[in-house]
Amino acid sequence: MTTPIPNLIGSQWVLPEGVTQHTEVFNPSTGEVIGHVPLGGATEVDAAVDAATQAFASWSRTPAPKRAACLFRYRQLLEQHFTELARLITRENGKTFAEAQGDVRRGIEVVDFACGISHLGKGESLPQVAENLDAVTTREPLGVCAGITPFNFPAMVPMWMFPLAIACGNTFILKPSEKVPLTAVRLAELFVEAGLPAGVFNVVQGGPEVVDALCTHPGISAISFVGSSAVAEHVYALGCRHGKRVQAAGGAKNVLLIMPDADPDATLAAILGSAFGCAGQRCMAGSLLMPVGERTGDEWRERISEALATFQLENTSACDTADMGPVIDASSQARIRQFIQDAPVAGAELAVHDTTRCPTQGFFVEPTVVDGVTPDMDLFQHEVFGPILSVVRTQTLDEAIAVMNQHAYGNGASIFTKNGAAARQFAREIQCGMVGVNVGVPAPMALFSFSGWNRSFFGDLHVQGTEGVLFYTRQKVVLSRWDSATVRTLGW
Ligand code: NAD
């Protein structure tokens, strides 16, 4: 048996007692088991909530500049351990080393943002809002907050949540994906090393049982969730029913719309990065390619096929130059291959699909392009979360926008063109929350909120940016009346 992955409760790393069930953690590049997660539940959540509640009393009263000082120290440690963290992600998630570095970098950018809490947390004021009456608003922390995260960004997604929540004066319980628990452990160890008081940050490993215990625990004020839409909807409903503030980001199906005048080289690089980066396991992956016009479609099919012919799939924990790594596990691999197998049956055509490209070990899936996908097909309607690019042919920009606007999801959409009017029409009419113009992955950086719409997001305030600060705080309005006549009465 491999090493069990512990929980952080208060200042102690502990293993749950009496738990017999566990899940295995793999190196997806080789299929080797590299750890296991004991599947705890309500008992571990109770212990974490107790520790976080105790810590809240003093952390919430700690002056914002002192909280920020701890985040500055954390930031420095993250930089010092940048390569180590990226290697860890590569090992447990399978991303290429470059992608893993991006994962850590995007997370550090949230810490950068949270370091500004003394400014971000300021309220508003209006003296003399009425006769002798002054109004001041403050933003107060909520209490114990919890975050539940997916496997695909082991550093960035947890860091969308806990640095800002903690900067705002809350205490936090992280439930990382049971598929990638190791990065979360290291992120927490470094935060403790930065001087965070015991109990401000806690980690409870596990699966759905821990999630449900967090969503129903009376001691938790707010839940941040990122994962698939089905689970997001469940967490949103359960958390709200139990009186919590909830933000729940879900799955996606993002379009890359190619106009006839798109720049060939820059657009090709953007398509390859968006569709096949992280082996297609990104909620902002461009998984639908919509070339406008028959000729545009033929040209781009050829260009992409040619580029993929030299794509290298490698064991990312042994090779830093791989173009693409594996998917997360064997069940993902089988699910994605089923989509590929079903596509011709539904009437689409496998334009690029070469199974001989995959290393024999690990959970690899060949980069695949499927042409002739139509809106009634599974490949259009469902999130595949793997390296499949589906080509949906359209004749006009109006038609392309109308087809995409039927979609249930609403995360991202990008247009590639040199025409400002086409770009403007697309940005104004497309019904999703994050739009790219000549940008393959229009994921906003930490300064802006991650603005999914429709079935890609349940809630009101999104993660990151100013909405993140609003989510992790609540407003108080203080009205003060002081009549200067009383001072004169006293003869002062
Ligand atoms: P997932 O929904 O399977 O798991 C996410 C979290 O929910 C994990 O911590 C897991 O333990 C927990 N969970 C799983 N099943 C559960 C259940 N039945 N009840 C309660 N909790 C449960 O997602 P995943 O496979 O880890 O990640 C991929 C998904 O995440 C994709 O759909 C992707 O689009 C989405 N995602 C979305 C965003 C975004 O910002 N919208 C970002 C990253 C990933």
PDB file of C-alpha atoms in Angstrom, residues 81 344 399 450:
ATOM      1  CA  HIS A  81       8.899  26.283  -4.667  1.00  0.00           C
ATOM      2  CA  PRO A 344     -19.022   7.946 -37.216  1.00  0.00           C
ATOM      3  CA  GLU A 399     -25.747  31.234 -38.353  1.00  0.00           C
ATOM      4  CA  PHE A 450     -14.249  34.000 -13.959  1.00  0.00           C
TER       5      PHE A 450
END
